[in-house]
CSV table of N, CA and C in Angstrom, one decimal:
chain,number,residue,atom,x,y,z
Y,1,UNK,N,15.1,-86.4,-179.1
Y,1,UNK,CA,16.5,-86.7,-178.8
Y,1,UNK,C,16.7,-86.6,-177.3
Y,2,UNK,N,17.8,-87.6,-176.7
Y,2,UNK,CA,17.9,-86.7,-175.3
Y,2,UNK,C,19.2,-86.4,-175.2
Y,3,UNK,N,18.5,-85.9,-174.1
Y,3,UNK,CA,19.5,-84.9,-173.7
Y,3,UNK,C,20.5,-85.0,-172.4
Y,4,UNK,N,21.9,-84.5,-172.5
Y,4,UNK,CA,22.3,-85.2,-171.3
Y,4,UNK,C,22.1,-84.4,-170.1
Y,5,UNK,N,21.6,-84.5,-168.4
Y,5,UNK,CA,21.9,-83.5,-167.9
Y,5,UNK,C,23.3,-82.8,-167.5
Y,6,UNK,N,23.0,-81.4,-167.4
Y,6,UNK,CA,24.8,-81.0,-167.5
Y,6,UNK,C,24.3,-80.5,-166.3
Y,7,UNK,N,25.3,-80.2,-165.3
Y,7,UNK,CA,24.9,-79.3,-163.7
Y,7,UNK,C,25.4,-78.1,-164.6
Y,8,UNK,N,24.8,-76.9,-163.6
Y,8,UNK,CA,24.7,-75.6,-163.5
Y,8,UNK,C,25.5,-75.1,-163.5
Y,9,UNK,N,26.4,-74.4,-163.8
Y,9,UNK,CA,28.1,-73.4,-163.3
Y,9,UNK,C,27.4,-72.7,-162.1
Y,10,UNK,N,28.0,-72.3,-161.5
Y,10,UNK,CA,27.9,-71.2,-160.4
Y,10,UNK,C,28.0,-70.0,-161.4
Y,11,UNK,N,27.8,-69.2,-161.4
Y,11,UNK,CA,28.6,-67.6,-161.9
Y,11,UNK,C,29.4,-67.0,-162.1
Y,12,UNK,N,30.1,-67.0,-162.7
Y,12,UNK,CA,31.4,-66.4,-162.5
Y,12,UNK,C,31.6,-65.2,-161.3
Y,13,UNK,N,32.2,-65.1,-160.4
Y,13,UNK,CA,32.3,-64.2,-159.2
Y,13,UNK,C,33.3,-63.0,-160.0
Y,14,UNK,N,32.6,-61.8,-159.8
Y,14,UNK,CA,33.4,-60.4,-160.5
Y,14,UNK,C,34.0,-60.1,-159.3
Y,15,UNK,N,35.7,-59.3,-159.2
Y,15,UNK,CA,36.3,-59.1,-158.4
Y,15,UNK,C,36.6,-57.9,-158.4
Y,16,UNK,N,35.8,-57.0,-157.6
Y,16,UNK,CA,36.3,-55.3,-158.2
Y,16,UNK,C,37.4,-54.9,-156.9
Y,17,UNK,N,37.8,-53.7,-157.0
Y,17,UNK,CA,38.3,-53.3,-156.7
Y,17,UNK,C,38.4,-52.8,-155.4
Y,18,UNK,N,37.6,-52.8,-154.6
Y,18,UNK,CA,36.9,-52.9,-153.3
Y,18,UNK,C,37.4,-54.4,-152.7
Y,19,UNK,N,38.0,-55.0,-153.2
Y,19,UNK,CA,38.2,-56.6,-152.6
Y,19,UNK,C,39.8,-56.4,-152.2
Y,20,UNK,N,40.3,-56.8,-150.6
Y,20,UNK,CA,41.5,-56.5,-150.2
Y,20,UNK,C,42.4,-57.0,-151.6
Y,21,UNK,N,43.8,-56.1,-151.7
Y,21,UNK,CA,44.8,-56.6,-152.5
Y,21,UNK,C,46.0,-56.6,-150.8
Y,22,UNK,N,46.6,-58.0,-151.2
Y,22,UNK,CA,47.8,-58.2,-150.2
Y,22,UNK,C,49.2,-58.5,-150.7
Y,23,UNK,N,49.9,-58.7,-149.6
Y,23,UNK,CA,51.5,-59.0,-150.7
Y,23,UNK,C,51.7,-60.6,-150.6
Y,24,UNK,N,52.1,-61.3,-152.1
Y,24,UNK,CA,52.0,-62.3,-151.7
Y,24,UNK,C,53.6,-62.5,-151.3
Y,25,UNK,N,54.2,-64.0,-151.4
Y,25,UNK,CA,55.1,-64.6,-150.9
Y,25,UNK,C,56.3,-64.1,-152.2
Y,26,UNK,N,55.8,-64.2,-153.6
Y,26,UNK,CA,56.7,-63.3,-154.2
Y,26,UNK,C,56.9,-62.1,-154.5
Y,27,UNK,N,56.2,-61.1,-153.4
Y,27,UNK,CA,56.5,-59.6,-153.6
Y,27,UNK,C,55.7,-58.9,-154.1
Y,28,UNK,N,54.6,-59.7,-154.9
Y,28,UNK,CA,53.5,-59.0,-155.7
Y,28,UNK,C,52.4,-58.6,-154.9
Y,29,UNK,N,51.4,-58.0,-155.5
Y,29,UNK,CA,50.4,-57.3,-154.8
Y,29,UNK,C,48.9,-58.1,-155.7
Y,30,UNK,N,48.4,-58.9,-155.3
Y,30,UNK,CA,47.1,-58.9,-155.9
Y,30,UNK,C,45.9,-59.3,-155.0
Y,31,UNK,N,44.9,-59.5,-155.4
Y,31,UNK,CA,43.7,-59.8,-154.7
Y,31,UNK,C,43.8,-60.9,-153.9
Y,32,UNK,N,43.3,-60.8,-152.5
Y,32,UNK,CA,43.2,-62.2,-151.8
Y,32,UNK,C,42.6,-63.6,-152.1
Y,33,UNK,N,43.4,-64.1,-152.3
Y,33,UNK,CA,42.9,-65.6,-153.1
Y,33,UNK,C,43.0,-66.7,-152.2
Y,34,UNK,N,42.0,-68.1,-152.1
Y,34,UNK,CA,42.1,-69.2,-151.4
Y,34,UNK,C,42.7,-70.2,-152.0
Y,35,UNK,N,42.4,-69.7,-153.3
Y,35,UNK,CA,43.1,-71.2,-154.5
Y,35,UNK,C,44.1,-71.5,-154.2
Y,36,UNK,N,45.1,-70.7,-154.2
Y,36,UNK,CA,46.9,-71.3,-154.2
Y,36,UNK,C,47.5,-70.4,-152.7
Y,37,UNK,N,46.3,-70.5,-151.9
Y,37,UNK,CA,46.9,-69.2,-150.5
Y,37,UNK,C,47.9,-70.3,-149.6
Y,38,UNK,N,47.9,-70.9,-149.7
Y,38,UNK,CA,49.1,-71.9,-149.1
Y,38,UNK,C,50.5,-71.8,-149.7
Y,39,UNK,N,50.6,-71.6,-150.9
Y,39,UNK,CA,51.4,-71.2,-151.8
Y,39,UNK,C,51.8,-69.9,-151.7
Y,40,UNK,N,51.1,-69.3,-152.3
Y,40,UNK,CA,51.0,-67.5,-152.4
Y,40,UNK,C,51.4,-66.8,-151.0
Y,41,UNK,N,51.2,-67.2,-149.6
Y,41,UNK,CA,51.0,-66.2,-148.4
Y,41,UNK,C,51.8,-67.3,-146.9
Y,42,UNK,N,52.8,-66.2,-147.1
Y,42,UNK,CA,53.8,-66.9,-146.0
Y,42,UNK,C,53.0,-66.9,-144.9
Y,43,UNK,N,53.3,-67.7,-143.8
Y,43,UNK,CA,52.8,-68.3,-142.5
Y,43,UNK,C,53.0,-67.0,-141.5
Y,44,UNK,N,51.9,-66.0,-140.9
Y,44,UNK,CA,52.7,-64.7,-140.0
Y,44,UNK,C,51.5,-64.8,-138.8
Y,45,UNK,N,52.5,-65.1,-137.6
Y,45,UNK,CA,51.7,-65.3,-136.8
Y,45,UNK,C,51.6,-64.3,-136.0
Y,46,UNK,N,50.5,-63.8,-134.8
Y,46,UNK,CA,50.4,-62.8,-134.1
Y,46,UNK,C,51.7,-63.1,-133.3
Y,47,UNK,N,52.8,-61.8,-133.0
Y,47,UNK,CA,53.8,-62.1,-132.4
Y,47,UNK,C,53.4,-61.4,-130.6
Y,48,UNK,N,53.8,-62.2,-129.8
Y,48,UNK,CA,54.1,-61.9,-128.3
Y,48,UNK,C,54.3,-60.8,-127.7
Y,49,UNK,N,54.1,-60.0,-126.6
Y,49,UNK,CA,54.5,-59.1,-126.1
Y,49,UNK,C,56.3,-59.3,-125.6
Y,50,UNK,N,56.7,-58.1,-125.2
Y,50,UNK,CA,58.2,-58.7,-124.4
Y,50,UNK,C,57.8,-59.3,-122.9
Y,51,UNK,N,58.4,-60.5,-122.9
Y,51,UNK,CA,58.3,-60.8,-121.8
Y,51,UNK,C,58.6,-59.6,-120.6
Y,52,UNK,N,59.8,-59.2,-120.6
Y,52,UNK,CA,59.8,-58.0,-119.7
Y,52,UNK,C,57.9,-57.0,-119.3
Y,53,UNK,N,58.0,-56.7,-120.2
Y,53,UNK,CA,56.7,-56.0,-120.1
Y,53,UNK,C,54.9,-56.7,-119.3
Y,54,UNK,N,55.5,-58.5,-120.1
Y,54,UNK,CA,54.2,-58.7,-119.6
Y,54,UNK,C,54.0,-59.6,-118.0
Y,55,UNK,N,55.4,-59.5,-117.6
Y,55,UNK,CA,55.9,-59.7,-116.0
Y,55,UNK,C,54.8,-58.5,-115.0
Y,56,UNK,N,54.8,-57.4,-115.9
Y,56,UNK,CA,54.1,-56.1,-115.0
Y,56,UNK,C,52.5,-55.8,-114.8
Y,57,UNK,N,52.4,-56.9,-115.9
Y,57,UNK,CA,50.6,-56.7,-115.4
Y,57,UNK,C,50.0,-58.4,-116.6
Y,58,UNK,N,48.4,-58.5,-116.0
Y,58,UNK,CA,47.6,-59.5,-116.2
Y,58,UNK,C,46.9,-59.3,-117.7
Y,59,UNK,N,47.8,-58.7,-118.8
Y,59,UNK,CA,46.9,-58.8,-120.0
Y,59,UNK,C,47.3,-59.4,-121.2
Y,60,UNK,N,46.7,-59.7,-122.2
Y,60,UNK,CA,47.1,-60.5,-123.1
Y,60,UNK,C,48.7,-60.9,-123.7
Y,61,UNK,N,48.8,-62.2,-124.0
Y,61,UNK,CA,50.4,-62.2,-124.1
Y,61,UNK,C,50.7,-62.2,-125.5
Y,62,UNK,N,50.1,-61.9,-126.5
Y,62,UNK,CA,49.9,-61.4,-127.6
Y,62,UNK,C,49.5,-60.2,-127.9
Y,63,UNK,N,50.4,-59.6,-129.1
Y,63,UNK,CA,49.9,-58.3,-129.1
Y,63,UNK,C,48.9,-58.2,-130.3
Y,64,UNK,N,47.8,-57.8,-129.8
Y,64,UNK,CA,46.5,-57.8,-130.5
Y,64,UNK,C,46.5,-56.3,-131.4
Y,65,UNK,N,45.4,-56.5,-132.8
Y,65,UNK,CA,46.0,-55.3,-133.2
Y,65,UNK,C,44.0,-55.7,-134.4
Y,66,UNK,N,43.5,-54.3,-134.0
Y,66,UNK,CA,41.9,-54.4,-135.2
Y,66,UNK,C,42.7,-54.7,-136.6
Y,67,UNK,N,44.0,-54.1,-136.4
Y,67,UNK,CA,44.4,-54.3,-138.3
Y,67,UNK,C,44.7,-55.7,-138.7
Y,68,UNK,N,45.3,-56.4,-137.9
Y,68,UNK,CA,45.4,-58.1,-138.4
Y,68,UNK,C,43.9,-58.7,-138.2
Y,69,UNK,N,42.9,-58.3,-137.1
Y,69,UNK,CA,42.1,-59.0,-137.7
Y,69,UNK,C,41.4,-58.8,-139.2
Y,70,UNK,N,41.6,-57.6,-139.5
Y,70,UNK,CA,41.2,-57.3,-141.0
Y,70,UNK,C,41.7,-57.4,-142.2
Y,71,UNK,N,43.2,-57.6,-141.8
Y,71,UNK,CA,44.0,-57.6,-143.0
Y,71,UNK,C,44.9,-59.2,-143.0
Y,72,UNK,N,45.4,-59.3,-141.5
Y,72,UNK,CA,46.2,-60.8,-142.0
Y,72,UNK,C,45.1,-61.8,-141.5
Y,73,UNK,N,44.4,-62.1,-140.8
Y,73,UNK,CA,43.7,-63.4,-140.4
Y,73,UNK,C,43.1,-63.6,-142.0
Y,74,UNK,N,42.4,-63.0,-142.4
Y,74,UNK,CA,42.2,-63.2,-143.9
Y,74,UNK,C,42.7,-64.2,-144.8
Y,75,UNK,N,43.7,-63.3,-144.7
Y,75,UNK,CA,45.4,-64.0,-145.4
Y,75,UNK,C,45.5,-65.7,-144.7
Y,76,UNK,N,45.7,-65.2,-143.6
Y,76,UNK,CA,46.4,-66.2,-143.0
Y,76,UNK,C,45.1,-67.6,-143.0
Y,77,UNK,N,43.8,-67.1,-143.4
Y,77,UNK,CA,43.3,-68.4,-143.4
Y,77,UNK,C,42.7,-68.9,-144.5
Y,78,UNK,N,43.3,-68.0,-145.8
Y,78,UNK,CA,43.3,-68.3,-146.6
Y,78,UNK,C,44.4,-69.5,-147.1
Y,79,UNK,N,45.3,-69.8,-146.4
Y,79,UNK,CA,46.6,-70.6,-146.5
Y,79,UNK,C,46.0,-72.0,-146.2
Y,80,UNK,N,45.2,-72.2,-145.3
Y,80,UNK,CA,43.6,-73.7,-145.1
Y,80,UNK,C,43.4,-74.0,-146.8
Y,81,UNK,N,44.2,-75.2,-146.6
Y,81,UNK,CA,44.1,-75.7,-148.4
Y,81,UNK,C,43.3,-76.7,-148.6
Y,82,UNK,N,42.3,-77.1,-147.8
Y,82,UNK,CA,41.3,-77.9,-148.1
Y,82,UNK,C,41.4,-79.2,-148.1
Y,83,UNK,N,42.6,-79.6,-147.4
Y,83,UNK,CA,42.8,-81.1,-147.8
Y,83,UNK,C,41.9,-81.9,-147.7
Y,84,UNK,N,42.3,-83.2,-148.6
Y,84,UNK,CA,41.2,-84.3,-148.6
Y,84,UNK,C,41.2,-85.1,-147.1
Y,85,UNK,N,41.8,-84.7,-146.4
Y,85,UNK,CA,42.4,-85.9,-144.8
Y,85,UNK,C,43.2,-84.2,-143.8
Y,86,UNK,N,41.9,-83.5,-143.2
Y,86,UNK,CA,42.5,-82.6,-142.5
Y,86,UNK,C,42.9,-83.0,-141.2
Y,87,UNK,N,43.9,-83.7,-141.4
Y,87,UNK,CA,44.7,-84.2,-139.9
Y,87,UNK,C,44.6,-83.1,-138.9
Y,88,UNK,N,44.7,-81.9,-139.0
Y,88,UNK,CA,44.2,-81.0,-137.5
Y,88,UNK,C,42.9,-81.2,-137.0
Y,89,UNK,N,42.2,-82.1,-137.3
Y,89,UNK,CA,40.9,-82.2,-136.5
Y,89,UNK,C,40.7,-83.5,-136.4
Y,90,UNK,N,42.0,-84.1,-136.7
Y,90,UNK,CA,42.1,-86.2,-135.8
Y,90,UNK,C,42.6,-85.8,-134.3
Y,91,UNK,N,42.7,-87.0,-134.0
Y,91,UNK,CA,43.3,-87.6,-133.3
Y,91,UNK,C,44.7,-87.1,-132.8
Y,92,UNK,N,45.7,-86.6,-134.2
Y,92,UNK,CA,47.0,-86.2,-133.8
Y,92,UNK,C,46.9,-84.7,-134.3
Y,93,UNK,N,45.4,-84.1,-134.3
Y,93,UNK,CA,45.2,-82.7,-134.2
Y,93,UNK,C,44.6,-82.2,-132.9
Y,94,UNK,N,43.7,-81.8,-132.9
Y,94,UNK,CA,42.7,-81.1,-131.9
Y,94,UNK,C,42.0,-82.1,-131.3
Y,95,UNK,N,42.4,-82.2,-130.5
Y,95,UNK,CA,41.8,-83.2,-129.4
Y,95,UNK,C,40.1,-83.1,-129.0
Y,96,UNK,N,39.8,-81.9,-129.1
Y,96,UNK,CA,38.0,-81.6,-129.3
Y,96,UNK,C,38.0,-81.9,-130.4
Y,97,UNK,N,38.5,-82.4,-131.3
Y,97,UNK,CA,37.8,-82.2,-132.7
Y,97,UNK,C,37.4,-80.9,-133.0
Y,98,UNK,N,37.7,-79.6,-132.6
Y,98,UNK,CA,37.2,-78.1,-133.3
Y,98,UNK,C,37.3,-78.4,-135.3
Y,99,UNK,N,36.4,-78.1,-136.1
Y,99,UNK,CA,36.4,-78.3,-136.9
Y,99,UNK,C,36.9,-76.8,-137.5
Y,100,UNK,N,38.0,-77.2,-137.9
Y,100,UNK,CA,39.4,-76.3,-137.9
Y,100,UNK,C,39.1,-75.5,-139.7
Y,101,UNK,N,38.8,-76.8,-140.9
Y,101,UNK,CA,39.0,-76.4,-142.0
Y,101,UNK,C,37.4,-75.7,-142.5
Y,102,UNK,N,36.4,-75.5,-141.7
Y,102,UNK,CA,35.3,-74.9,-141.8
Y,102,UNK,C,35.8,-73.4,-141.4
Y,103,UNK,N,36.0,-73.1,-139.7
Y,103,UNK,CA,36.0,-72.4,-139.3
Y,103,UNK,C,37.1,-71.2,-139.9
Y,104,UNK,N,38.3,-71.9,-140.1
Y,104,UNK,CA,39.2,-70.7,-141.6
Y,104,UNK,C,38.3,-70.0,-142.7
Y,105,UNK,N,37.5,-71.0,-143.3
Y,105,UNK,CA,37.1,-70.8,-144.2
Y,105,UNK,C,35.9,-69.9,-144.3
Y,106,UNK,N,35.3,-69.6,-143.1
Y,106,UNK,CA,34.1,-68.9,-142.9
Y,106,UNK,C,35.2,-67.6,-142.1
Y,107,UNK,N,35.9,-67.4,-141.5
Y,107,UNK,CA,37.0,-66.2,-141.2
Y,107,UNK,C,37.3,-65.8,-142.8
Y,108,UNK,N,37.5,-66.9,-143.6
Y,108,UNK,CA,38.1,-66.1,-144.7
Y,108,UNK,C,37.6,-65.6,-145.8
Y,109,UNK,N,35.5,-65.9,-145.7
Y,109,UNK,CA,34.7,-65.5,-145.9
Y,109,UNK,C,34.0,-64.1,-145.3
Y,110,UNK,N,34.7,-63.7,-144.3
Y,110,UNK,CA,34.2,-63.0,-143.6
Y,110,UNK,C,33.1,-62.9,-142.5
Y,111,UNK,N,32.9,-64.3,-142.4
Y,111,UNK,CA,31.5,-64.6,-141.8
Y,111,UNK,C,31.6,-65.3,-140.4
Y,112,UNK,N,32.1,-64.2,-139.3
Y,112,UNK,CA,32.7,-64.3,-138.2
Y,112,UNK,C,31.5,-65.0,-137.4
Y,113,UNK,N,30.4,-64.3,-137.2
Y,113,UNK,CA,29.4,-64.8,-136.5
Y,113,UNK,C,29.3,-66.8,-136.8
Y,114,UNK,N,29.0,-66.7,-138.1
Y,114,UNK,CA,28.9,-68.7,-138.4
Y,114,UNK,C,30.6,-69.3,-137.9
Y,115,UNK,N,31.2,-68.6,-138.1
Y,115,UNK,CA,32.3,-69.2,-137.8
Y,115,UNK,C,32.8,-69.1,-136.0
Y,116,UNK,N,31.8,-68.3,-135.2
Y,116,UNK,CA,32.5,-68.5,-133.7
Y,116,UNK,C,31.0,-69.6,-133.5
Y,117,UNK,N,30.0,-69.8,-134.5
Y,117,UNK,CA,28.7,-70.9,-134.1
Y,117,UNK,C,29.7,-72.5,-134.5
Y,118,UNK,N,30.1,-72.0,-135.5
Y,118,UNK,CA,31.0,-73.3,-135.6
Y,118,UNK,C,32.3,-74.2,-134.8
Y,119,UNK,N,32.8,-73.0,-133.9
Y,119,UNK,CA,33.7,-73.5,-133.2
Y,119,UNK,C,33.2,-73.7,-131.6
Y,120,UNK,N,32.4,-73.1,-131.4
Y,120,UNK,CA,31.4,-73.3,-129.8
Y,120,UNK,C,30.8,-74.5,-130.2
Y,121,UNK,N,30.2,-74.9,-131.5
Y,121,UNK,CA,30.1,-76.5,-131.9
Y,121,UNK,C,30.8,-78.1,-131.3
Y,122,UNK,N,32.0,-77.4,-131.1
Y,122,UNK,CA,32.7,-78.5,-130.6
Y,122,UNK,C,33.8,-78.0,-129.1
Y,123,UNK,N,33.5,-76.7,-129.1
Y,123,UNK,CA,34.0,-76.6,-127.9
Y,123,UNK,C,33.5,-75.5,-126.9
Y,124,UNK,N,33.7,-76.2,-125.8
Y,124,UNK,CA,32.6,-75.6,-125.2
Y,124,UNK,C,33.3,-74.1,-124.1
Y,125,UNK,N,34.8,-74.1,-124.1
Y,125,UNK,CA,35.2,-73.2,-123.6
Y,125,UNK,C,36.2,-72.6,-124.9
Y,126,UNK,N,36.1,-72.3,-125.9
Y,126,UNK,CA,37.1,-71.2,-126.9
Y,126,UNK,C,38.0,-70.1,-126.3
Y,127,UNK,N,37.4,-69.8,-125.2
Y,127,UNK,CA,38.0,-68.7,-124.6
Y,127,UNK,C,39.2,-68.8,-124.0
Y,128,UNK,N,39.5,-70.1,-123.4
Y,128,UNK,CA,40.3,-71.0,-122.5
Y,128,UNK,C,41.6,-71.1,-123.5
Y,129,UNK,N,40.8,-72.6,-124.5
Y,129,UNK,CA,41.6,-73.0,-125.5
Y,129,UNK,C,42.4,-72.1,-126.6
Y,130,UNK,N,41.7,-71.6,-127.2
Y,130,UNK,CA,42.4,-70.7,-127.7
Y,130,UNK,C,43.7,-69.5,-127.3
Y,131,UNK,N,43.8,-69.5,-126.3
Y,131,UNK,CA,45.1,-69.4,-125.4
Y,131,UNK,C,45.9,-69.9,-124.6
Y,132,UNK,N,45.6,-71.3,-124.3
Y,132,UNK,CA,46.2,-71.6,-123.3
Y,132,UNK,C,46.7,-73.5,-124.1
Y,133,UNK,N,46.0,-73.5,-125.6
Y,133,UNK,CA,46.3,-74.9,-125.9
Y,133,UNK,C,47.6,-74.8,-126.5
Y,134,UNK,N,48.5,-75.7,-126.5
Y,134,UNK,CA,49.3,-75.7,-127.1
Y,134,UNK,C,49.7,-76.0,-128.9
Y,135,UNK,N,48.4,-75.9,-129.1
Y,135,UNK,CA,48.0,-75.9,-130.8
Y,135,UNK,C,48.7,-77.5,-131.3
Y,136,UNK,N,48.3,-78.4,-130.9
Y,136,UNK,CA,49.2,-79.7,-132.1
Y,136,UNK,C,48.2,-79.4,-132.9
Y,137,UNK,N,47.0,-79.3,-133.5
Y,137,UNK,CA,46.5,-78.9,-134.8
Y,137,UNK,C,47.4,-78.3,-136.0
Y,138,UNK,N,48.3,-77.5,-135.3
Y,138,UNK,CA,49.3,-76.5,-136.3
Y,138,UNK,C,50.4,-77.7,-136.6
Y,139,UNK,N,50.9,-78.5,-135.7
Y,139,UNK,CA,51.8,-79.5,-136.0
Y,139,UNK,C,51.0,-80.5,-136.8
Y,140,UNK,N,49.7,-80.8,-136.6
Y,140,UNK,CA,49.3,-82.1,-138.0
Y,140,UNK,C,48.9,-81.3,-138.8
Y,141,UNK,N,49.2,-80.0,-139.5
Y,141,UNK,CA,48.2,-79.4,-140.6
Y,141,UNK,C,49.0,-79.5,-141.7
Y,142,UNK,N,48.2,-80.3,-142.8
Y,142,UNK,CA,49.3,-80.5,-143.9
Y,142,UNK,C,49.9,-79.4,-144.8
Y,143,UNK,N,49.8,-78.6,-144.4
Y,143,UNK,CA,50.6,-77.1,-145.3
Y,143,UNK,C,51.9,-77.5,-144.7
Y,144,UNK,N,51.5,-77.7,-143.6
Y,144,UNK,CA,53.0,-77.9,-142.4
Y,144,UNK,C,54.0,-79.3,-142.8
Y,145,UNK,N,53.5,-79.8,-143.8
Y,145,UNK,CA,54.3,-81.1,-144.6
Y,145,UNK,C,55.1,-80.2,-145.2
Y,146,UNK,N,55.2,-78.9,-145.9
Y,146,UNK,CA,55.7,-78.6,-146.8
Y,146,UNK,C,56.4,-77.6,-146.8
Y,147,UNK,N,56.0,-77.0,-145.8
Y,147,UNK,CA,56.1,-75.3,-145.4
Y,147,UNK,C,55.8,-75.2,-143.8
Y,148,UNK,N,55.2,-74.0,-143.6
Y,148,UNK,CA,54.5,-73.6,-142.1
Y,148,UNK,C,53.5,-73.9,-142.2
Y,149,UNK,N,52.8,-74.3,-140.9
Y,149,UNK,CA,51.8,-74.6,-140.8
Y,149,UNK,C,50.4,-73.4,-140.9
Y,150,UNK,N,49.0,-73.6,-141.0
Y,150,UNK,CA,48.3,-72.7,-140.6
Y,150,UNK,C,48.5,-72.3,-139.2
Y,151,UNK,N,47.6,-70.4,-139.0
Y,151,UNK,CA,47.7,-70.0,-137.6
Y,151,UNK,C,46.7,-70.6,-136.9
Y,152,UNK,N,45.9,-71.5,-136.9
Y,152,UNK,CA,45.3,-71.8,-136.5
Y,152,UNK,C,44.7,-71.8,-134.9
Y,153,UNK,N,45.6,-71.5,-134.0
Y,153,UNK,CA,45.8,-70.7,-132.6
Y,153,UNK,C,44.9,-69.3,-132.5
Y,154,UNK,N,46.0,-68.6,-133.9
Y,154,UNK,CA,45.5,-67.5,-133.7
Y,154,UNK,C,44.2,-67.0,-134.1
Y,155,UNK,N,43.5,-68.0,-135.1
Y,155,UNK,CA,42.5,-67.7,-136.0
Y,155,UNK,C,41.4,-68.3,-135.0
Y,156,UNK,N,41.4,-68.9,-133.9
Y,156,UNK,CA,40.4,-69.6,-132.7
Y,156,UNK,C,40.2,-68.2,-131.7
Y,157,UNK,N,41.3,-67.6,-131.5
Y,157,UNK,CA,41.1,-66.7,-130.3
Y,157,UNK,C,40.7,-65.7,-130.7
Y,158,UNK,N,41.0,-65.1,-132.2
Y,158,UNK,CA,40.4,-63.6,-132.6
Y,158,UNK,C,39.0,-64.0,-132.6
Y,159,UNK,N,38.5,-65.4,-133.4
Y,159,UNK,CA,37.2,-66.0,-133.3
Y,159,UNK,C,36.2,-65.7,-131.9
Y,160,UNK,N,36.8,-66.3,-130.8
Y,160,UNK,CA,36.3,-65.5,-130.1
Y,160,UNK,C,36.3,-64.2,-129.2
Y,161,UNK,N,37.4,-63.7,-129.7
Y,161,UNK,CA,37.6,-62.8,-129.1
Y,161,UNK,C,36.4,-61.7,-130.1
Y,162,UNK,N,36.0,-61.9,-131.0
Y,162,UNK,CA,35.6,-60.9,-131.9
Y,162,UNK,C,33.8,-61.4,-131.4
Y,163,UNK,N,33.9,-62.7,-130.9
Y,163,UNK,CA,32.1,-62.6,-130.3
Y,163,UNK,C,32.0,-62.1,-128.8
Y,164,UNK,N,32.8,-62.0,-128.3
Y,164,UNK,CA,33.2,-60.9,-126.8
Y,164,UNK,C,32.7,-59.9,-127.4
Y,165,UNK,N,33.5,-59.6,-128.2
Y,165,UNK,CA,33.2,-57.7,-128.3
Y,165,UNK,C,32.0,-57.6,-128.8
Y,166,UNK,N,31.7,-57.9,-129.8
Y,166,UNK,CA,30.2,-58.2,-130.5
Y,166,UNK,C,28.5,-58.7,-130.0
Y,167,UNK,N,28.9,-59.4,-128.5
Y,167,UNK,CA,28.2,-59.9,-127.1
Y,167,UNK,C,27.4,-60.9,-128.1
Y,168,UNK,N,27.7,-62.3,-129.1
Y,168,UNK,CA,27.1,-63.2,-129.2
Y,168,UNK,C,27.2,-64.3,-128.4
């Protein structure tokens, strides 16, 4: 008789308890998810220092914090909903082309090192850009049809800011 080929499942992935729980957009608490994270996890971006304050010296104009990169960039790029046409890496996105829906997706894998290999891919100063661009990537990102856009600013500069400290 034959037989049809069927492909393989993947495995079902076990989710213990050890895996961040966050709050989503209606108040609940469950495990970090990519499936519906555009849905599930409001848009929170790294917020600014006071200007007053950053008149008085040469350091970042964001207030940087080890806790968002561990707890919200996660979140926040988990909200990268895979579209079939990621307009943040045309023409009326990122002007390098930085491949925007990889490099979330390996942040939101945890897998910082392939994801600062991925974005030095297409650009050759991250350190620049990631602070000084004025993000249209965030204005073509189609979450931003609907809702807020991804942080996508912010998720390029922790990128490299996290291979600074790490010396890759």
């Amino acid at each position: 008789t034959r037989r049809a080929l069927v492909p393989k499942r993947a495995p079902l992935r076990v989710f213990s308890s050890s895996q961040p729980q966050v709050k989503r957009r209606d108040g609940t608490v469950a495990v970090l998810s990519k499936t519906r994270g555009f849905l599930d996890y409001e848009r929170n971006p790294e917020p600014y220092r006071p200007p007053a304050e950053r008149l008085q010296d040469w350091e970042e104009i964001n207030l940087q914090s080890p806790a968002a990169e561990r707890e919200e960039l996660p979140r926040q790029t988990a909200r990268c909903m895979d579209c079939g046409t990621p307009f943040c890496q045309t023409n009326t996105g990122c002007p390098i082309h930085n491949l925007i829906p990889e490099f979330n997706s390996l942040v939101y894998e945890g897998r910082w090192h392939d994801a600062y290999l991925n974005l030095k891919s297409t650009n050759n100063f991250p350190e620049f850009t990631g602070r000084v661009c004025p993000a249209p990537c965030e204005g073509a990102c189609v979450a931003g049809l609907i809702d807020s856009p991804v942080t996508i600013k912010n998720v390029e500069y922790a990128i490299i800011d996290k291979a600074f400290r790490e010396g890759w």
